[in-house]
């Protein structure tokens, strides 16, 4: 018996007009068109979406969890990037 | 929809606090203690990975096999309304199976390998689906009691330490509530009907009650994997505690419906603040888990046949996709 599996796709759903597409899971499908049809049945049975993206899973490049500190920790000491870093005179009220 | 705490004997690394740990393992454990999620590409102990693959795939198989007892009644539903409800429920179960297979696959196991294990009988699914659905009332009781028990089991899994499993469970739990309510509603309608219909409901409750209590798995004292699964944040509430919670919730629902539960020892214990109930027939439990329930062979044979009969469809879809791809390539050239 031929054991060839259908390729894996990552599914992204836009839940409402005006919101971004959000990753919601993955599924196997023979091609992109079928992946959209299946994503509709698997992930939007209760009107969870108004638009679907599918991306072949092997097309995604992800950062390495081991690089987490190297990539993201340098931002921890840059508190001046946040508005709350600046103490302004009370008279200013809104800025 | 359905999990069952059926422990398959295996080797645990042990909870021994003095055991030497690698830096990765220490980091993993501190994440678990801090109630942080573990994601697929994070380092994890082999035994954690294996336990999750076993549990998530067992859960997925249960959803898929769980379609069979109810599918049996789709063509015989007594009205169009009940038929579309049942269809929607069975479709949800297919969806739940797919969410869970996908979550298991993030751990590095292939879908084919998971399905092969089910068909070869090496992977388990919930023993509850090895009981037959003899009358329409069984469909109501499955929704009310079987899904009710499953919800008890599944809500704590939404807080499971493995991210993809927890996220799949949140989605599943959201969809599950309708399953239980439609079952209760179906039974309430029958209880308002003829004496024969009421007898049918009571008969279904009598047949399903004990197998449903078995869904929570062996007693805590017999469940050798529970301490490790708890330490890893895979399991949050023990089998016996969940079972007690289920009984306490169900007794008043049965009274409201107008049925009795087939257990002479079932009575309120004011001191404990819980209902006492009789002992489960564990011999029956193990017999069904190990393949000798009323419908084990039929369920597996139906599943295998469906898979084999779908083979040409899977093959054709892939061949079509490859042809389209080649054509697009030729045009571009």
Tab-separated table of C-alpha atoms in Angstrom:
chain	number	residue	atom	x	y	z
A	1	UNK	CA	0.000	0.000	0.000
A	2	UNK	CA	1.229	3.464	-0.895
A	3	UNK	CA	1.939	5.298	2.366
A	4	UNK	CA	2.364	8.791	0.944
A	5	UNK	CA	0.859	11.285	3.359
A	6	UNK	CA	-0.780	14.463	2.173
A	7	UNK	CA	1.434	17.455	2.958
A	8	UNK	CA	0.865	19.501	6.130
A	9	UNK	CA	-0.556	23.054	6.010
A	10	UNK	CA	-0.759	25.750	8.667
A	11	UNK	CA	-4.122	27.480	8.854
A	12	UNK	CA	-4.676	31.172	9.647
A	13	UNK	CA	-8.157	32.604	10.156
A	14	UNK	CA	-9.375	36.193	10.092
A	15	UNK	CA	-12.179	36.104	12.620
A	16	UNK	CA	-13.741	39.460	11.697
A	17	UNK	CA	-13.249	42.071	9.028
A	18	UNK	CA	-10.628	44.498	10.321
A	19	UNK	CA	-8.715	41.956	12.409
A	20	UNK	CA	-5.509	40.139	11.477
A	21	UNK	CA	-5.323	36.507	10.402
A	22	UNK	CA	-4.376	34.365	13.377
A	23	UNK	CA	-2.819	30.915	13.418
A	24	UNK	CA	-5.395	28.360	14.526
A	25	UNK	CA	-3.925	24.951	13.714
A	26	UNK	CA	-2.811	22.673	10.924
A	27	UNK	CA	-4.173	19.986	8.642
A	28	UNK	CA	-3.183	17.612	5.861
A	29	UNK	CA	-4.354	18.305	2.304
A	30	UNK	CA	-3.224	17.333	-1.180
A	31	UNK	CA	-2.926	20.940	-2.399
A	32	UNK	CA	-3.598	24.532	-1.351
A	33	UNK	CA	-7.101	24.645	-2.768
A	34	UNK	CA	-8.121	21.527	-0.889
A	35	UNK	CA	-6.422	22.851	2.242
A	36	UNK	CA	-8.708	25.922	2.114
A	37	UNK	CA	-11.794	23.742	1.685
A	38	UNK	CA	-10.779	21.521	4.572
A	39	UNK	CA	-9.819	24.432	6.806
A	40	UNK	CA	-13.318	25.761	6.269
A	41	UNK	CA	-14.810	22.482	7.528
A	42	UNK	CA	-12.325	21.876	10.318
A	43	UNK	CA	-11.876	25.379	11.733
A	44	UNK	CA	-14.953	27.467	10.856
A	45	UNK	CA	-17.987	25.308	11.621
A	46	UNK	CA	-19.422	28.084	13.814
A	47	UNK	CA	-18.641	31.171	11.753
A	48	UNK	CA	-15.245	31.607	13.368
A	49	UNK	CA	-13.893	33.269	10.258
A	50	UNK	CA	-14.428	35.509	7.246
A	51	UNK	CA	-11.136	34.669	5.522
A	52	UNK	CA	-8.623	31.799	5.513
A	53	UNK	CA	-4.911	31.639	4.706
A	54	UNK	CA	-3.104	28.344	4.312
A	55	UNK	CA	0.682	28.026	4.160
A	56	UNK	CA	2.635	24.839	3.503
A	57	UNK	CA	4.162	23.997	6.887
A	58	UNK	CA	7.566	23.303	5.377
A	59	UNK	CA	7.639	26.858	3.987
A	60	UNK	CA	7.747	28.361	7.477
A	61	UNK	CA	11.094	29.240	9.000
A	62	UNK	CA	10.964	29.624	12.754
A	63	UNK	CA	13.374	31.058	15.287
A	64	UNK	CA	15.167	28.559	17.482
A	65	UNK	CA	13.834	28.377	21.058
A	66	UNK	CA	17.469	28.182	22.226
A	67	UNK	CA	18.058	31.635	20.719
A	68	UNK	CA	15.317	33.152	22.828
A	69	UNK	CA	17.661	34.997	25.209
A	70	UNK	CA	19.977	36.201	22.458
A	71	UNK	CA	17.096	37.470	20.351
A	72	UNK	CA	14.766	38.984	22.874
A	73	UNK	CA	16.597	39.749	26.123
A	74	UNK	CA	18.434	42.819	24.756
A	75	UNK	CA	15.061	44.575	24.699
A	76	UNK	CA	14.572	44.086	28.441
A	77	UNK	CA	16.839	47.017	29.429
A	78	UNK	CA	15.482	49.517	26.893
A	79	UNK	CA	12.736	50.859	29.064
A	80	UNK	CA	13.130	54.297	27.447
A	81	UNK	CA	11.222	52.829	24.479
A	82	UNK	CA	8.060	52.909	26.556
A	83	UNK	CA	6.073	56.108	27.171
A	84	UNK	CA	5.857	55.418	30.906
A	85	UNK	CA	9.658	55.946	31.200
A	86	UNK	CA	9.190	59.701	30.975
A	87	UNK	CA	7.962	61.651	33.976
A	88	UNK	CA	6.406	64.834	32.707
A	89	UNK	CA	5.015	67.806	34.659
A	90	UNK	CA	1.511	67.266	36.026
A	91	UNK	CA	0.280	70.467	34.327
A	92	UNK	CA	0.725	68.749	30.980
A	93	UNK	CA	-2.198	66.387	31.732
A	94	UNK	CA	-2.413	64.516	28.425
A	95	UNK	CA	0.509	63.706	26.184
B	1	UNK	CA	-14.721	14.715	23.120
B	2	UNK	CA	-13.476	11.718	25.005
B	3	UNK	CA	-10.387	10.898	26.954
B	4	UNK	CA	-9.825	8.010	29.213
B	5	UNK	CA	-7.120	7.612	31.752
B	6	UNK	CA	-5.981	4.190	30.651
B	7	UNK	CA	-2.424	3.758	31.685
B	8	UNK	CA	-0.241	1.617	29.522
B	9	UNK	CA	2.663	0.300	31.551
B	10	UNK	CA	5.910	1.995	30.610
B	11	UNK	CA	9.045	3.253	32.233
B	12	UNK	CA	8.908	6.552	34.068
B	13	UNK	CA	12.045	8.553	34.721
B	14	UNK	CA	10.802	8.795	38.278
B	15	UNK	CA	9.909	11.639	40.567
B	16	UNK	CA	13.049	11.190	42.606
B	17	UNK	CA	14.072	14.716	43.574
B	18	UNK	CA	17.728	13.748	44.081
B	19	UNK	CA	18.177	12.261	40.615
B	20	UNK	CA	20.878	14.032	38.579
B	21	UNK	CA	19.388	16.351	35.950
B	22	UNK	CA	20.836	17.909	32.809
B	23	UNK	CA	20.658	21.724	32.477
B	24	UNK	CA	17.872	21.293	29.858
B	25	UNK	CA	15.876	19.136	32.205
B	26	UNK	CA	16.267	21.618	35.039
B	27	UNK	CA	15.074	24.417	32.757
B	28	UNK	CA	12.137	22.264	31.613
B	29	UNK	CA	11.104	21.509	35.190
B	30	UNK	CA	11.332	25.122	36.267
B	31	UNK	CA	9.060	26.081	33.352
B	32	UNK	CA	6.537	23.473	34.473
B	33	UNK	CA	6.702	24.733	38.063
B	34	UNK	CA	6.126	28.287	36.874
B	35	UNK	CA	3.046	27.039	34.981
B	36	UNK	CA	4.549	28.040	31.638
B	37	UNK	CA	3.616	26.165	28.486
B	38	UNK	CA	5.980	23.805	26.706
B	39	UNK	CA	5.958	24.307	22.922
B	40	UNK	CA	6.842	21.710	20.265
B	41	UNK	CA	10.359	22.965	19.537
B	42	UNK	CA	11.309	23.363	23.210
B	43	UNK	CA	13.483	20.732	24.827
B	44	UNK	CA	11.457	18.107	26.686
B	45	UNK	CA	12.258	14.748	28.308
B	46	UNK	CA	11.638	11.731	26.079
B	47	UNK	CA	9.170	10.274	28.547
B	48	UNK	CA	7.145	13.530	28.534
B	49	UNK	CA	7.032	13.423	24.723
B	50	UNK	CA	6.041	9.748	24.691
B	51	UNK	CA	3.366	10.204	27.342
B	52	UNK	CA	1.843	13.071	25.385
B	53	UNK	CA	1.951	11.237	22.068
B	54	UNK	CA	0.205	8.311	23.726
B	55	UNK	CA	-2.418	10.417	25.470
B	56	UNK	CA	-3.178	12.860	22.642
B	57	UNK	CA	-3.365	10.131	20.002
B	58	UNK	CA	-5.538	7.981	22.263
B	59	UNK	CA	-7.770	10.999	22.650
B	60	UNK	CA	-7.840	11.590	18.869
B	61	UNK	CA	-8.643	7.937	18.173
B	62	UNK	CA	-11.511	8.158	20.671
B	63	UNK	CA	-13.012	11.086	18.782
B	64	UNK	CA	-12.774	9.227	15.484
B	65	UNK	CA	-14.082	5.883	16.749
B	66	UNK	CA	-16.657	7.854	18.758
B	67	UNK	CA	-18.379	8.807	15.514
B	68	UNK	CA	-19.366	5.190	14.886
B	69	UNK	CA	-21.956	4.497	17.619
B	70	UNK	CA	-23.782	7.726	16.755
B	71	UNK	CA	-23.309	7.478	13.004
B	72	UNK	CA	-25.326	4.314	13.337
B	73	UNK	CA	-28.422	6.456	14.027
B	74	UNK	CA	-28.074	9.345	11.553
B	75	UNK	CA	-30.273	7.724	8.924
B	76	UNK	CA	-32.839	6.721	11.561
B	77	UNK	CA	-33.139	10.000	13.474
B	78	UNK	CA	-36.842	10.552	14.207
B	79	UNK	CA	-37.064	14.050	12.664
B	80	UNK	CA	-35.139	16.337	10.337
B	81	UNK	CA	-34.297	18.572	13.306
B	82	UNK	CA	-32.760	15.701	15.265
B	83	UNK	CA	-30.941	14.500	12.156
B	84	UNK	CA	-29.183	17.827	11.471
B	85	UNK	CA	-28.267	18.099	15.168
B	86	UNK	CA	-26.752	14.613	15.159
B	87	UNK	CA	-24.922	15.286	11.905
B	88	UNK	CA	-23.433	18.473	13.366
B	89	UNK	CA	-22.336	16.623	16.485
B	90	UNK	CA	-20.688	13.808	14.541
B	91	UNK	CA	-18.990	16.372	12.296
B	92	UNK	CA	-17.640	18.097	15.429
B	93	UNK	CA	-16.171	14.801	16.570
B	94	UNK	CA	-14.341	14.403	13.270
B	95	UNK	CA	-13.052	17.950	13.755
B	96	UNK	CA	-11.958	17.233	17.315
B	97	UNK	CA	-10.086	14.152	16.131
B	98	UNK	CA	-8.297	16.275	13.534
B	99	UNK	CA	-7.316	19.039	16.017
B	100	UNK	CA	-5.862	16.360	18.258
B	101	UNK	CA	-3.997	14.436	15.554
B	102	UNK	CA	-2.449	17.749	14.500
B	103	UNK	CA	-1.433	18.470	18.122
B	104	UNK	CA	0.164	15.003	18.404
B	105	UNK	CA	2.028	15.504	15.131
B	106	UNK	CA	3.795	18.576	16.516
B	107	UNK	CA	5.655	16.101	18.742
B	108	UNK	CA	7.307	14.558	15.697
B	109	UNK	CA	5.105	11.542	15.005
B	110	UNK	CA	3.438	11.096	11.594
B	111	UNK	CA	-0.304	10.855	11.040
B	112	UNK	CA	0.157	7.560	9.219
B	113	UNK	CA	2.042	6.075	12.174
B	114	UNK	CA	-0.740	7.126	14.555
B	115	UNK	CA	-3.472	5.663	12.381
B	116	UNK	CA	-1.492	2.461	11.826
B	117	UNK	CA	-1.203	2.029	15.603
B	118	UNK	CA	-4.976	2.374	15.994
B	119	UNK	CA	-5.673	-0.117	13.222
B	120	UNK	CA	-3.076	-2.580	14.510
B	121	UNK	CA	-4.727	-2.450	17.931
B	122	UNK	CA	-1.582	-1.186	19.676
B	123	UNK	CA	-3.132	2.232	20.420
B	124	UNK	CA	-6.167	2.433	22.671
B	125	UNK	CA	-9.324	4.488	22.437
B	126	UNK	CA	-11.963	5.085	25.094
B	127	UNK	CA	-13.647	1.835	26.127
B	128	UNK	CA	-17.056	3.528	26.087
B	129	UNK	CA	-17.327	3.208	22.294
B	130	UNK	CA	-17.264	-0.544	22.489
B	131	UNK	CA	-20.844	-0.559	23.729
B	132	UNK	CA	-23.723	-0.726	21.245
B	133	UNK	CA	-26.346	1.974	20.576
B	134	UNK	CA	-29.512	-0.127	20.650
B	135	UNK	CA	-32.231	2.535	20.619
B	136	UNK	CA	-32.680	6.229	19.860
B	137	UNK	CA	-32.558	6.927	23.612
B	138	UNK	CA	-28.916	5.770	23.544
B	139	UNK	CA	-28.111	8.812	21.403
B	140	UNK	CA	-29.541	11.071	24.098
B	141	UNK	CA	-27.707	9.242	26.867
B	142	UNK	CA	-24.410	9.454	24.978
B	143	UNK	CA	-24.812	13.217	24.782
B	144	UNK	CA	-25.899	13.660	28.382
B	145	UNK	CA	-23.652	11.157	30.187
B	146	UNK	CA	-20.797	10.237	27.842
B	147	UNK	CA	-20.179	13.802	26.713
B	148	UNK	CA	-20.841	15.003	30.241
B	149	UNK	CA	-18.110	12.712	31.552
B	150	UNK	CA	-15.826	13.745	28.714
B	151	UNK	CA	-16.306	17.435	29.557
B	152	UNK	CA	-15.333	16.756	33.188
B	153	UNK	CA	-12.165	15.118	31.918
B	154	UNK	CA	-11.388	17.719	29.315
B	155	UNK	CA	-11.835	21.004	31.141
B	156	UNK	CA	-8.693	20.476	33.260
B	157	UNK	CA	-6.810	19.529	30.068
B	158	UNK	CA	-7.273	23.105	28.805
B	159	UNK	CA	-4.556	23.947	31.370
B	160	UNK	CA	-2.240	21.135	30.228
B	161	UNK	CA	1.445	22.109	30.134
B	162	UNK	CA	1.850	21.238	26.440
B	163	UNK	CA	0.711	24.268	24.403
B	164	UNK	CA	-0.760	22.609	21.280
B	165	UNK	CA	-2.764	20.122	23.378
B	166	UNK	CA	-4.089	22.839	25.695
B	167	UNK	CA	-5.094	25.012	22.721
B	168	UNK	CA	-6.856	22.111	20.995
B	169	UNK	CA	-8.703	21.364	24.229
B	170	UNK	CA	-9.912	24.951	24.600
B	171	UNK	CA	-11.407	24.797	21.112
B	172	UNK	CA	-12.936	21.384	21.812
B	173	UNK	CA	-14.460	22.360	25.156
B	174	UNK	CA	-16.109	25.393	23.565
B	175	UNK	CA	-17.833	23.134	21.049
B	176	UNK	CA	-18.605	20.329	23.454
B	177	UNK	CA	-21.250	21.990	25.566
B	178	UNK	CA	-23.828	21.739	22.784
B	179	UNK	CA	-23.220	17.981	22.641
B	180	UNK	CA	-24.290	17.455	26.213
B	181	UNK	CA	-27.226	19.851	26.052
B	182	UNK	CA	-28.684	18.331	22.886
B	183	UNK	CA	-28.546	14.903	24.555
B	184	UNK	CA	-30.390	16.084	27.627
B	185	UNK	CA	-32.914	17.920	25.457
B	186	UNK	CA	-33.502	14.771	23.379
B	187	UNK	CA	-34.129	12.715	26.529
B	188	UNK	CA	-36.396	15.375	28.039
B	189	UNK	CA	-38.491	15.239	24.854
B	190	UNK	CA	-38.780	11.452	25.148
B	191	UNK	CA	-39.707	11.689	28.831
B	192	UNK	CA	-42.629	13.924	27.835
B	193	UNK	CA	-43.746	11.198	25.404
B	194	UNK	CA	-45.364	7.787	25.851
B	195	UNK	CA	-44.702	5.262	28.659
B	196	UNK	CA	-42.803	3.160	26.099
B	197	UNK	CA	-40.507	6.101	25.348
B	198	UNK	CA	-39.869	6.692	29.056
B	199	UNK	CA	-39.029	3.007	29.488
B	200	UNK	CA	-36.615	3.293	26.582
B	201	UNK	CA	-34.816	6.219	28.264
B	202	UNK	CA	-34.565	4.389	31.592
B	203	UNK	CA	-33.249	1.270	29.841
B	204	UNK	CA	-30.566	3.295	28.062
B	205	UNK	CA	-29.532	4.987	31.317
B	206	UNK	CA	-29.303	1.576	33.017
B	207	UNK	CA	-27.034	0.220	30.312
B	208	UNK	CA	-24.717	3.264	30.034
B	209	UNK	CA	-24.300	4.382	33.652
B	210	UNK	CA	-21.526	1.998	34.703
B	211	UNK	CA	-19.539	2.118	31.461
B	212	UNK	CA	-19.651	5.934	31.755
B	213	UNK	CA	-18.181	5.819	35.271
B	214	UNK	CA	-15.415	3.619	33.840
B	215	UNK	CA	-14.457	6.426	31.440
B	216	UNK	CA	-12.564	8.123	34.282
B	217	UNK	CA	-10.148	5.207	34.409
B	218	UNK	CA	-8.800	3.051	37.257
B	219	UNK	CA	-8.761	4.139	40.903
B	220	UNK	CA	-5.990	6.582	41.797
B	221	UNK	CA	-4.272	3.930	43.897
B	222	UNK	CA	-4.034	1.649	40.829
B	223	UNK	CA	-3.084	4.360	38.385
B	224	UNK	CA	0.681	4.170	38.309
B	225	UNK	CA	1.251	7.045	35.882
B	226	UNK	CA	-0.887	9.601	37.667
B	227	UNK	CA	1.837	11.086	39.943
B	228	UNK	CA	4.216	11.639	37.015
B	229	UNK	CA	1.474	13.061	34.770
B	230	UNK	CA	0.474	15.426	37.594
B	231	UNK	CA	4.081	16.525	38.167
B	232	UNK	CA	4.369	17.319	34.448
B	233	UNK	CA	1.170	19.341	34.403
B	234	UNK	CA	-0.418	16.947	31.902
B	235	UNK	CA	-3.031	15.809	34.373
B	236	UNK	CA	-4.536	18.264	36.841
B	237	UNK	CA	-7.257	16.342	38.685
B	238	UNK	CA	-7.106	12.645	39.611
B	239	UNK	CA	-9.384	9.946	38.151
B	240	UNK	CA	-11.333	9.410	41.375
B	241	UNK	CA	-11.821	13.126	42.010
B	242	UNK	CA	-13.165	13.656	38.488
B	243	UNK	CA	-15.474	10.653	38.821
B	244	UNK	CA	-16.843	12.000	42.112
B	245	UNK	CA	-17.377	15.421	40.548
B	246	UNK	CA	-19.284	13.802	37.703
B	247	UNK	CA	-21.537	11.744	39.994
B	248	UNK	CA	-22.292	14.798	42.149
B	249	UNK	CA	-23.239	16.829	39.083
B	250	UNK	CA	-25.309	14.078	37.455
B	251	UNK	CA	-27.576	12.898	40.293
B	252	UNK	CA	-29.727	16.066	40.356
B	253	UNK	CA	-29.880	16.079	36.525
B	254	UNK	CA	-31.247	12.521	36.601
B	255	UNK	CA	-33.882	13.488	39.172
B	256	UNK	CA	-34.975	16.441	37.053
B	257	UNK	CA	-35.226	14.216	34.013
B	258	UNK	CA	-37.257	11.661	35.959
B	259	UNK	CA	-34.943	8.660	35.670
B	260	UNK	CA	-33.141	6.617	38.309
B	261	UNK	CA	-29.471	5.653	38.245
B	262	UNK	CA	-28.877	1.892	38.513
B	263	UNK	CA	-26.866	1.865	41.726
B	264	UNK	CA	-28.512	0.811	45.027
B	265	UNK	CA	-25.553	2.231	46.957
B	266	UNK	CA	-25.920	5.699	45.493
B	267	UNK	CA	-26.838	8.114	48.295
B	268	UNK	CA	-25.927	11.536	49.668
B	269	UNK	CA	-23.238	11.544	52.333
B	270	UNK	CA	-23.653	14.746	54.331
B	271	UNK	CA	-20.390	14.224	56.160
B	272	UNK	CA	-18.322	14.087	52.980
B	273	UNK	CA	-20.516	16.542	51.121
B	274	UNK	CA	-20.591	14.109	48.192
B	275	UNK	CA	-22.662	11.228	46.881
B	276	UNK	CA	-21.456	7.752	47.831
B	277	UNK	CA	-21.696	5.210	45.038
B	278	UNK	CA	-21.081	1.517	44.442
B	279	UNK	CA	-17.959	-0.215	43.142
B	280	UNK	CA	-17.327	-0.430	39.414
B	281	UNK	CA	-16.992	-3.881	37.858
B	282	UNK	CA	-13.274	-3.571	37.087
B	283	UNK	CA	-13.155	-6.956	35.431
B	284	UNK	CA	-15.560	-5.675	32.829
B	285	UNK	CA	-13.473	-2.496	32.478
B	286	UNK	CA	-10.239	-4.369	31.754
B	287	UNK	CA	-12.019	-6.847	29.506
B	288	UNK	CA	-13.332	-4.006	27.322
B	289	UNK	CA	-10.063	-2.049	27.412
B	290	UNK	CA	-8.173	-5.146	26.343
B	291	UNK	CA	-10.369	-5.793	23.333
B	292	UNK	CA	-13.212	-7.982	24.522
B	293	UNK	CA	-16.123	-5.565	24.831
B	294	UNK	CA	-19.423	-6.055	23.015
B	295	UNK	CA	-18.332	-4.094	19.912
B	296	UNK	CA	-14.509	-3.882	19.902
B	297	UNK	CA	-14.058	-5.988	16.786
B	298	UNK	CA	-16.890	-4.327	14.915
B	299	UNK	CA	-15.618	-0.788	15.674
B	300	UNK	CA	-12.072	-1.491	14.592
B	301	UNK	CA	-13.178	-3.398	11.491
B	302	UNK	CA	-15.469	-0.515	10.454
B	303	UNK	CA	-12.656	2.000	10.993
B	304	UNK	CA	-10.168	-0.040	8.958
B	305	UNK	CA	-12.664	-0.588	6.158
B	306	UNK	CA	-13.419	3.153	5.950
B	307	UNK	CA	-9.702	3.909	5.812
B	308	UNK	CA	-9.013	1.335	3.122
B	309	UNK	CA	-12.002	2.356	1.031
B	310	UNK	CA	-10.755	5.942	1.143
B	311	UNK	CA	-7.333	4.960	-0.113
B	312	UNK	CA	-8.052	5.650	-3.788
B	313	UNK	CA	-9.425	9.095	-2.904
B	314	UNK	CA	-6.260	10.069	-1.044
B	315	UNK	CA	-4.119	8.716	-3.856
B	316	UNK	CA	-6.155	10.452	-6.576
B	317	UNK	CA	-6.069	13.820	-4.784
B	318	UNK	CA	-2.307	13.625	-4.477
B	319	UNK	CA	-1.881	12.574	-8.128
B	320	UNK	CA	-4.121	15.469	-9.205
B	321	UNK	CA	-2.140	17.950	-7.097
B	322	UNK	CA	1.133	16.681	-8.589
B	323	UNK	CA	-0.222	16.965	-12.124
B	324	UNK	CA	-1.408	20.541	-11.539
B	325	UNK	CA	1.993	21.372	-10.134
B	326	UNK	CA	3.811	19.906	-13.131
B	327	UNK	CA	1.512	21.762	-15.545
B	328	UNK	CA	2.087	25.054	-13.761
B	329	UNK	CA	5.830	24.381	-13.953
B	330	UNK	CA	5.668	23.656	-17.688
B	331	UNK	CA	3.748	26.858	-18.360
B	332	UNK	CA	6.252	28.926	-16.422
B	333	UNK	CA	9.148	27.407	-18.369
